[in-house]
XYZ file of C-alpha atoms in Angstrom:
561
model
C -34.046 -126.639 -134.642
C -35.550 -125.828 -131.240
C -39.134 -124.623 -131.729
C -40.680 -124.638 -128.245
C -39.554 -124.751 -124.637
C -42.041 -125.314 -121.814
C -40.944 -125.019 -118.191
C -43.023 -125.935 -115.158
C -41.993 -125.330 -111.527
C -38.245 -124.964 -112.064
C -36.512 -122.637 -109.520
C -38.251 -119.254 -109.952
C -40.304 -120.247 -112.991
C -43.805 -121.452 -112.234
C -45.056 -121.689 -115.798
C -43.324 -120.561 -118.971
C -43.907 -121.381 -122.652
C -41.487 -120.029 -125.250
C -41.373 -120.363 -129.012
C -38.223 -120.096 -131.096
C -37.438 -119.608 -134.750
C -34.453 -119.784 -137.054
C -31.781 -117.104 -137.057
C -30.336 -115.205 -134.096
C -32.405 -114.962 -130.907
C -31.051 -112.697 -128.161
C -32.046 -112.972 -124.507
C -31.433 -109.991 -122.244
C -32.314 -108.944 -118.727
C -30.863 -107.457 -115.608
C -28.310 -109.397 -113.580
C -30.097 -111.916 -111.382
C -33.238 -111.938 -113.510
C -32.933 -115.672 -114.086
C -31.170 -116.080 -117.433
C -29.166 -118.999 -116.068
C -32.427 -120.708 -115.116
C -33.366 -120.886 -118.779
C -30.046 -122.524 -119.636
C -30.332 -124.937 -116.716
C -33.873 -125.814 -117.784
C -32.866 -126.420 -121.393
C -29.906 -128.486 -120.204
C -32.259 -130.559 -118.057
C -34.362 -131.430 -121.123
C -31.158 -132.376 -122.948
C -30.082 -134.900 -120.305
C -27.974 -132.771 -117.944
C -27.599 -133.725 -114.311
C -30.577 -132.870 -112.092
C -28.993 -130.733 -109.373
C -30.481 -130.164 -105.942
C -32.847 -127.200 -105.743
C -34.090 -127.181 -109.336
C -37.702 -127.849 -108.317
C -39.540 -124.672 -107.340
C -40.128 -124.295 -103.604
C -43.447 -125.818 -102.598
C -43.849 -127.900 -105.796
C -43.761 -131.681 -105.782
C -42.000 -131.858 -109.122
C -40.750 -129.761 -112.013
C -40.648 -130.497 -115.721
C -39.088 -129.172 -118.905
C -40.255 -130.010 -122.425
C -38.182 -129.102 -125.483
C -39.668 -129.531 -128.963
C -37.376 -129.846 -131.988
C -37.747 -130.126 -135.729
C -34.694 -132.218 -136.687
C -32.773 -131.439 -139.847
C -33.222 -133.716 -142.833
C -30.432 -136.251 -143.164
C -29.377 -136.055 -139.508
C -28.130 -139.144 -137.693
C -30.979 -138.933 -135.184
C -33.127 -141.438 -137.080
C -30.545 -144.201 -136.678
C -30.152 -143.507 -132.954
C -33.917 -143.467 -132.460
C -34.371 -146.667 -134.471
C -31.692 -148.451 -132.412
C -33.769 -147.683 -129.323
C -37.176 -148.543 -130.800
C -38.291 -144.918 -131.218
C -39.414 -142.805 -134.169
C -39.178 -139.123 -135.057
C -42.865 -138.460 -134.500
C -43.510 -137.242 -138.061
C -40.673 -134.757 -138.109
C -41.085 -133.561 -134.514
C -38.929 -134.670 -131.605
C -40.149 -133.956 -128.077
C -37.693 -134.307 -125.199
C -39.191 -134.119 -121.715
C -37.621 -134.378 -118.286
C -39.472 -134.620 -114.979
C -37.620 -134.087 -111.688
C -39.138 -134.531 -108.233
C -38.262 -132.544 -105.144
C -36.163 -135.475 -103.884
C -34.137 -135.428 -107.163
C -35.714 -138.479 -108.740
C -35.724 -138.051 -112.485
C -37.650 -139.445 -115.448
C -36.951 -138.902 -119.138
C -39.266 -139.142 -122.152
C -38.871 -138.941 -125.925
C -42.092 -138.424 -127.853
C -43.935 -139.418 -124.647
C -42.098 -142.762 -124.468
C -39.994 -143.365 -121.343
C -36.242 -143.554 -122.019
C -32.995 -143.483 -120.082
C -31.332 -140.191 -119.216
C -28.309 -141.472 -121.148
C -30.339 -141.698 -124.355
C -31.813 -138.245 -123.692
C -28.278 -136.890 -123.337
C -27.134 -138.599 -126.547
C -30.024 -137.030 -128.448
C -29.416 -133.665 -126.813
C -25.779 -133.638 -127.918
C -26.927 -134.019 -131.516
C -29.531 -131.268 -131.221
C -27.956 -128.463 -129.191
C -24.501 -127.143 -128.369
C -24.470 -125.020 -125.227
C -21.399 -122.835 -124.871
C -21.484 -121.551 -121.336
C -18.711 -119.703 -119.603
C -17.486 -122.777 -117.766
C -18.847 -125.615 -119.900
C -16.480 -128.320 -121.102
C -18.000 -128.175 -124.575
C -17.298 -130.745 -127.253
C -15.603 -128.023 -129.272
C -12.978 -127.649 -126.558
C -12.327 -131.354 -126.069
C -9.361 -132.759 -128.065
C -11.328 -135.952 -128.738
C -13.506 -134.044 -131.194
C -10.877 -131.822 -132.803
C -9.837 -134.333 -135.460
C -13.399 -134.660 -136.773
C -13.842 -130.876 -136.751
C -10.634 -130.388 -138.736
C -11.709 -133.057 -141.238
C -15.080 -131.370 -141.664
C -13.399 -127.988 -142.134
C -10.930 -129.392 -144.695
C -13.540 -131.478 -146.539
C -11.599 -134.706 -146.005
C -14.538 -137.091 -146.455
C -12.845 -138.983 -149.311
C -9.498 -139.262 -147.525
C -11.178 -140.382 -144.302
C -13.229 -142.948 -146.223
C -10.149 -144.250 -148.067
C -8.196 -144.580 -144.820
C -11.025 -146.368 -143.047
C -11.416 -148.751 -146.013
C -7.681 -149.433 -146.064
C -7.722 -150.099 -142.317
C -10.574 -152.582 -142.775
C -8.783 -154.341 -145.642
C -5.603 -154.532 -143.559
C -7.511 -155.964 -140.596
C -9.063 -158.637 -142.809
C -5.693 -159.506 -144.356
C -4.106 -159.770 -140.902
C -6.963 -161.970 -139.672
C -6.546 -164.319 -142.649
C -2.808 -164.539 -141.978
C -3.332 -165.168 -138.258
C -5.933 -167.857 -138.988
C -3.587 -169.587 -141.443
C -0.701 -169.526 -139.001
C -2.898 -170.862 -136.223
C -4.254 -173.655 -138.433
C -0.754 -174.652 -139.504
C 0.470 -174.646 -135.919
C -2.427 -176.843 -134.832
C -1.909 -179.175 -137.775
C 1.814 -179.406 -137.086
C 1.192 -180.400 -133.470
C -1.177 -183.166 -134.584
C 0.610 -184.208 -137.779
C 1.525 -187.779 -136.722
C -1.920 -188.380 -135.290
C -3.549 -186.981 -138.428
C -1.533 -189.208 -140.705
C -2.338 -192.304 -138.622
C -6.051 -191.545 -138.472
C -6.221 -190.575 -142.121
C -4.564 -193.856 -143.104
C -7.179 -195.779 -141.092
C -10.063 -193.842 -142.621
C -8.692 -194.141 -146.152
C -8.322 -197.898 -145.663
C -11.859 -198.070 -144.287
C -13.082 -195.837 -147.178
C -16.462 -194.916 -145.627
C -19.227 -193.678 -147.896
C -22.123 -191.436 -147.015
C -25.312 -193.445 -146.417
C -23.373 -196.709 -146.275
C -24.425 -197.529 -142.706
C -28.123 -197.505 -143.529
C -27.635 -199.744 -146.558
C -25.534 -202.257 -144.628
C -27.940 -202.284 -141.691
C -30.909 -202.923 -143.982
C -29.094 -205.705 -145.837
C -28.057 -207.324 -142.562
C -31.613 -207.150 -141.240
C -32.963 -208.735 -144.439
C -30.444 -211.581 -144.321
C -31.094 -212.260 -140.637
C -34.836 -212.287 -141.257
C -34.342 -214.644 -144.205
C -32.343 -217.010 -142.021
C -35.218 -217.221 -139.562
C -37.978 -217.948 -142.158
C -35.952 -220.153 -144.502
C -36.890 -223.361 -142.622
C -40.593 -222.585 -142.693
C -40.477 -221.868 -146.411
C -38.623 -225.127 -147.115
C -41.154 -227.156 -145.050
C -44.075 -225.527 -146.837
C -42.526 -226.242 -150.222
C -41.855 -229.853 -149.193
C -45.476 -230.393 -148.188
C -46.876 -228.771 -151.303
C -44.443 -230.420 -153.694
C -44.753 -233.905 -152.230
C -41.300 -234.291 -150.750
C -42.574 -234.391 -147.155
C -42.762 -237.420 -144.952
C -46.574 -237.604 -144.738
C -47.251 -237.743 -148.473
C -45.506 -239.104 -151.507
C -47.181 -236.839 -154.032
C -47.379 -233.106 -154.307
C -50.626 -231.184 -154.045
C -50.673 -230.476 -157.783
C -50.282 -234.175 -158.572
C -53.037 -235.171 -156.173
C -55.411 -232.516 -157.441
C -54.643 -233.449 -161.069
C -55.289 -237.150 -160.334
C -58.541 -236.266 -158.615
C -59.614 -234.146 -161.563
C -58.914 -237.012 -163.992
C -61.095 -239.378 -161.939
C -63.911 -236.856 -161.844
C -63.692 -236.364 -165.594
C -64.048 -240.133 -166.057
C -66.979 -240.276 -163.648
C -68.680 -237.261 -165.222
C -69.316 -239.225 -168.413
C -71.625 -241.516 -166.490
C -73.526 -238.715 -164.725
C -73.578 -235.865 -167.202
C -73.814 -232.379 -165.640
C -73.761 -233.580 -162.057
C -69.992 -233.078 -161.497
C -69.388 -229.948 -163.593
C -69.362 -227.523 -160.635
C -66.965 -229.710 -158.641
C -64.662 -230.118 -161.644
C -64.612 -226.355 -162.305
C -63.722 -225.600 -158.677
C -61.015 -228.237 -158.660
C -59.617 -226.853 -161.927
C -59.427 -223.345 -160.434
C -57.792 -224.721 -157.294
C -55.234 -226.563 -159.415
C -54.313 -223.298 -161.212
C -54.028 -221.307 -157.944
C -51.996 -224.083 -156.305
C -49.531 -223.862 -159.170
C -49.324 -220.057 -158.779
C -48.800 -220.403 -155.008
C -45.956 -222.883 -155.520
C -44.316 -220.567 -158.054
C -44.613 -217.591 -155.641
C -43.059 -219.665 -152.853
C -40.195 -220.628 -155.140
C -39.560 -216.989 -156.005
C -39.724 -215.897 -152.352
C -37.330 -218.656 -151.356
C -34.935 -217.588 -154.095
C -35.184 -213.906 -153.095
C -34.488 -214.686 -149.456
C -31.663 -217.015 -150.166
C -28.374 -215.620 -148.785
C -24.816 -216.610 -148.399
C -23.739 -216.773 -144.733
C -20.354 -215.528 -145.845
C -21.996 -212.401 -147.271
C -23.837 -211.841 -143.957
C -20.539 -212.187 -142.103
C -18.801 -209.676 -144.382
C -21.725 -207.280 -144.090
C -21.633 -207.424 -140.304
C -17.875 -206.984 -140.196
C -18.134 -203.879 -142.417
C -21.004 -202.401 -140.405
C -19.289 -203.007 -137.070
C -16.013 -201.563 -138.373
C -17.771 -198.347 -139.482
C -19.563 -197.990 -136.148
C -16.351 -198.608 -134.197
C -14.605 -195.860 -136.161
C -17.522 -193.507 -135.535
C -17.357 -194.204 -131.777
C -13.614 -193.643 -131.786
C -14.005 -190.170 -133.279
C -17.274 -189.416 -131.484
C -19.193 -188.702 -134.673
C -22.062 -190.262 -136.585
C -21.118 -192.936 -139.153
C -22.326 -190.720 -142.006
C -19.877 -188.002 -140.874
C -16.838 -190.274 -141.351
C -16.342 -189.338 -145.052
C -16.358 -185.607 -144.193
C -14.018 -186.278 -141.256
C -11.620 -188.093 -143.567
C -11.729 -185.180 -146.018
C -11.150 -182.687 -143.203
C -8.116 -184.580 -141.931
C -6.800 -184.789 -145.485
C -7.301 -181.025 -145.903
C -5.478 -180.291 -142.656
C -2.534 -182.394 -143.777
C -2.624 -180.726 -147.183
C -2.654 -177.335 -145.473
C 0.320 -178.393 -143.436
C 2.159 -179.546 -146.533
C 1.572 -176.321 -148.435
C 1.255 -174.156 -145.310
C 4.482 -172.216 -145.661
C 3.652 -171.250 -149.221
C 0.158 -170.152 -148.165
C 1.528 -168.143 -145.267
C 3.953 -166.471 -147.620
C 1.101 -165.476 -149.941
C -0.930 -164.114 -147.039
C 2.067 -162.208 -145.690
C 2.482 -160.565 -149.075
C -1.220 -159.676 -149.112
C -0.961 -158.262 -145.590
C 2.115 -156.222 -146.492
C 0.348 -154.865 -149.572
C -2.676 -153.896 -147.453
C -0.373 -152.232 -144.925
C 1.313 -150.257 -147.697
C -2.090 -149.197 -149.024
C -3.070 -148.068 -145.551
C 0.167 -146.142 -145.095
C -0.433 -144.359 -148.384
C -4.043 -143.486 -147.504
C -3.163 -142.413 -143.964
C -0.243 -140.379 -145.292
C -2.511 -138.564 -147.754
C -4.983 -137.897 -144.936
C -2.227 -136.557 -142.671
C -0.983 -134.255 -145.430
C -4.512 -132.980 -146.015
C -4.976 -132.397 -142.298
C -1.730 -130.466 -142.075
C -2.805 -128.154 -144.907
C -6.270 -127.738 -143.378
C -4.699 -126.978 -139.995
C -2.749 -124.055 -141.440
C -5.864 -122.772 -143.211
C -7.942 -123.043 -140.026
C -5.248 -121.217 -138.044
C -5.388 -118.383 -140.559
C -9.178 -118.141 -140.501
C -9.489 -118.284 -136.714
C -6.677 -115.776 -136.259
C -8.516 -113.451 -138.611
C -11.541 -113.622 -136.323
C -9.654 -113.007 -133.074
C -8.642 -109.376 -133.614
C -12.184 -107.998 -133.944
C -13.147 -110.023 -130.851
C -10.586 -108.214 -128.650
C -8.230 -111.189 -128.797
C -5.763 -109.681 -131.246
C -2.720 -110.635 -129.177
C -3.822 -114.254 -128.870
C -2.420 -116.942 -131.132
C -4.413 -119.932 -132.287
C -2.653 -123.117 -133.385
C -3.779 -126.497 -134.649
C -1.432 -129.280 -133.590
C -1.340 -132.293 -135.927
C 1.000 -134.955 -134.539
C 1.416 -138.691 -134.895
C -0.410 -140.531 -132.143
C 1.937 -143.291 -130.922
C -1.017 -145.312 -129.696
C -3.080 -145.057 -132.888
C -1.311 -147.799 -134.839
C -3.130 -148.218 -138.129
C -6.501 -146.972 -136.901
C -9.503 -146.347 -139.196
C -9.312 -142.616 -138.484
C -5.612 -142.415 -139.357
C -2.518 -141.867 -137.249
C -3.014 -138.243 -136.300
C -3.744 -136.603 -133.008
C -5.326 -133.193 -133.542
C -5.647 -130.545 -130.854
C -6.661 -126.902 -130.892
C -4.254 -124.743 -128.844
C -4.047 -121.054 -127.944
C -1.574 -118.626 -126.442
C -3.205 -115.525 -124.921
C 0.115 -113.894 -123.982
C 2.662 -113.103 -126.701
C 5.828 -115.191 -126.467
C 4.220 -118.110 -124.637
C 3.716 -121.552 -126.093
C 0.173 -122.472 -127.141
C -1.644 -124.742 -124.700
C -5.131 -126.237 -124.388
C -7.746 -123.497 -124.320
C -9.443 -124.702 -121.153
C -6.190 -124.373 -119.171
C -5.252 -120.784 -119.930
C -8.306 -118.760 -120.981
C -10.871 -116.978 -118.834
C -14.579 -117.613 -119.160
C -15.178 -114.652 -121.475
C -12.140 -115.496 -123.584
C -13.279 -119.090 -123.931
C -16.678 -117.967 -125.213
C -15.077 -115.655 -127.769
C -12.600 -118.306 -128.876
C -15.529 -120.696 -129.313
C -17.318 -118.065 -131.378
C -14.245 -117.508 -133.543
C -13.884 -121.248 -134.043
C -17.552 -121.634 -134.857
C -17.465 -118.877 -137.426
C -14.315 -120.310 -139.030
C -15.517 -123.898 -138.970
C -18.904 -122.980 -140.406
C -20.263 -126.241 -141.766
C -18.401 -128.281 -139.134
C -20.953 -127.564 -136.416
C -22.121 -130.732 -134.636
C -25.644 -129.544 -133.770
C -28.271 -127.397 -135.520
C -28.885 -125.193 -132.475
C -26.081 -123.212 -130.820
C -26.436 -121.470 -127.448
C -23.910 -118.891 -126.217
C -23.953 -117.632 -122.653
C -22.469 -114.115 -122.320
C -20.019 -114.527 -125.175
C -19.539 -110.748 -124.933
C -18.496 -110.747 -121.306
C -15.888 -108.112 -120.522
C -16.057 -106.303 -123.873
C -18.034 -103.433 -125.286
C -18.273 -100.836 -128.033
C -16.893 -101.798 -131.417
C -15.657 -105.183 -130.194
C -19.112 -106.121 -128.955
C -20.529 -105.053 -132.303
C -18.028 -107.375 -134.020
C -19.194 -110.203 -131.765
C -22.781 -109.463 -132.738
C -21.874 -109.420 -136.422
C -20.241 -112.829 -136.151
C -23.151 -114.292 -134.262
C -25.418 -112.973 -136.972
C -23.248 -114.549 -139.649
C -23.176 -117.827 -137.756
C -26.981 -117.743 -137.551
C -27.222 -117.756 -141.357
C -26.591 -121.498 -141.281
C -27.791 -122.445 -137.803
C -30.211 -121.477 -135.071
C -28.300 -119.342 -132.555
C -29.463 -118.288 -129.102
C -27.300 -115.860 -127.138
C -27.640 -114.531 -123.611
C -26.074 -111.098 -123.648
C -25.531 -107.914 -121.669
C -24.289 -106.071 -124.740
C -26.688 -103.708 -126.542
C -24.550 -104.037 -129.669
C -25.101 -107.807 -129.701
C -28.778 -107.484 -128.766
C -29.382 -105.141 -131.683
C -28.214 -107.836 -134.120
C -30.900 -110.340 -133.171
C -33.730 -111.480 -135.420
C -35.802 -111.968 -132.286
C -35.462 -110.465 -128.819
C -36.599 -112.052 -125.543
C -36.425 -110.168 -122.236
C -36.015 -112.060 -118.978
C -37.340 -110.341 -115.862
C -37.682 -111.251 -112.204
C -40.747 -110.084 -110.276
C -40.736 -109.772 -106.500
C -43.963 -110.325 -104.598
C -44.997 -110.726 -100.974
C -44.830 -114.489 -101.400
C -41.491 -114.658 -103.187
C -40.033 -114.104 -106.637
C -40.777 -115.369 -110.138
C -39.021 -115.222 -113.480
C -40.870 -114.393 -116.697
C -39.810 -114.091 -120.324
C -41.430 -111.782 -122.862
C -40.978 -111.522 -126.617
C -40.358 -107.873 -127.506
C -41.883 -105.933 -130.354
C -39.894 -103.155 -131.993
C -40.869 -100.491 -129.465
C -40.229 -102.689 -126.438
C -36.986 -103.804 -127.997
C -35.891 -100.154 -128.438
C -36.652 -99.519 -124.792
C -34.750 -102.617 -123.619
C -31.632 -101.726 -125.635
C -31.853 -98.161 -124.270
C -31.955 -99.632 -120.746
C -28.892 -101.718 -121.515
C -27.116 -98.571 -122.698
C -28.198 -96.208 -119.921
C -28.609 -98.396 -116.881
C -31.303 -97.655 -114.299
C -32.637 -94.432 -115.811
C -33.498 -94.579 -119.513
C -32.884 -91.224 -121.176
C -33.846 -89.837 -124.560
C -30.190 -89.952 -125.491
C -30.151 -93.684 -124.682
C -33.242 -94.185 -126.828
C -31.593 -92.312 -129.675
C -28.514 -94.491 -129.326
C -30.748 -97.572 -129.347
C -32.371 -96.341 -132.569
C -28.911 -95.875 -134.024
C -27.906 -99.429 -133.106
C -31.094 -100.929 -134.427
C -31.069 -98.898 -137.612
C -32.706 -101.007 -140.288
C -31.736 -104.280 -138.615
C -34.553 -106.799 -138.253
């Protein structure tokens, strides 16, 4: 709901601050007072084009700020979140600044935004029905959604959209399977040849690292084997420079010392103990060398086989431009592709059946939606037609066309093209409203549609510009009654010249233009009950307000708020 509108230096308005409330607000004033300036200013805050001459003469820039309290559950939060904005704790402030040279800046909650985003937000907040506006209500693109809202088709629309999604997924699966089979068929001979090579090679994951480590160990062993053999020969006594091993020599030396120690008691004990320890450690060293030599022993034939296997794996990896560890997965993938080719026709048949079933489900859902739309169309025709007579459009005929859209295919929204049509002259075929109706007729048709559609409104605030143009008396009173009824579920602002409509308002604003020596200015005043009586009397009487006009104004106002 619009709660405040602040205008600075726009055309004839130097400074203006207005507050708004729920219900029906009427704006009146003499012709030329500046009512259109208010609409232009509001439109500017909602993202409309910044036309030349909007900035007040002599001012460097003009600005308009519109403050809203969005409805709970509206889709504004998602749009704001997508653009990194928030609702400002339940308040949304749209501001537009335009310079004298037509440069424009837009703000939402004091954060700079694009004019496009401002317009998108504005479309969700306010519907302006001017005499020559191409409103969303009159555009065929929105008629289908309006009819669905009127008919309460949420379940049918949801079922159709779900069926369309399921059909799209089934078709994608079928297309993917056909494409995979076609690719596999083109490469079948190659796949079989490569798969045979890989199956013969039988690569295993991690095999390369194991083979490389084993090869490195065997090559290292080959290099140190000679040194180990020479060391063992020296220590064991098989070398050229000695005929006895180190253990034998140390044991012989120990025996001699033991014999000598008997002649010099205690003098050789330390030497004998050291030699005994050395004899033990020499034995342990020889045993360790034997074990190391055994561990490093290898069969050259094993090294050759290991290298052949490693080189074969690496050659295959180079051939397919993959890592060696990927070869097992590559083999499995080739095997799967051949298996898919072998059972491809059966798989395609299954997917075709699934696609056909999804298509049938869509056709059923879309058919149910079309039937519901056709019934709702007749009901909407009846309701709108019932509103036209009291609005001085009794000879007009309203029709809702529900036809199959040849370009829709199996679309999520169904197959229907919906369009609202009218015939203002009896005997003529209904045609789009914008092509055959005058400005006043368009406004009244919009009002009739709005009243009939009720909950299908697309914005919480509705603005009507001279919806009562060209009518008066009882018909104008009927217009006022419908605006009042429409305002029970929405905020409605109406610019009117009709006292009958003005008397229906919950709140009354008077727009006046003041002429001075330096120019002209437009002001807006909220009227109390006495001022409101006087304004309605002026609208009834014209230039000179008479007592009779005041009495008529009292009669119109009656006990209305």
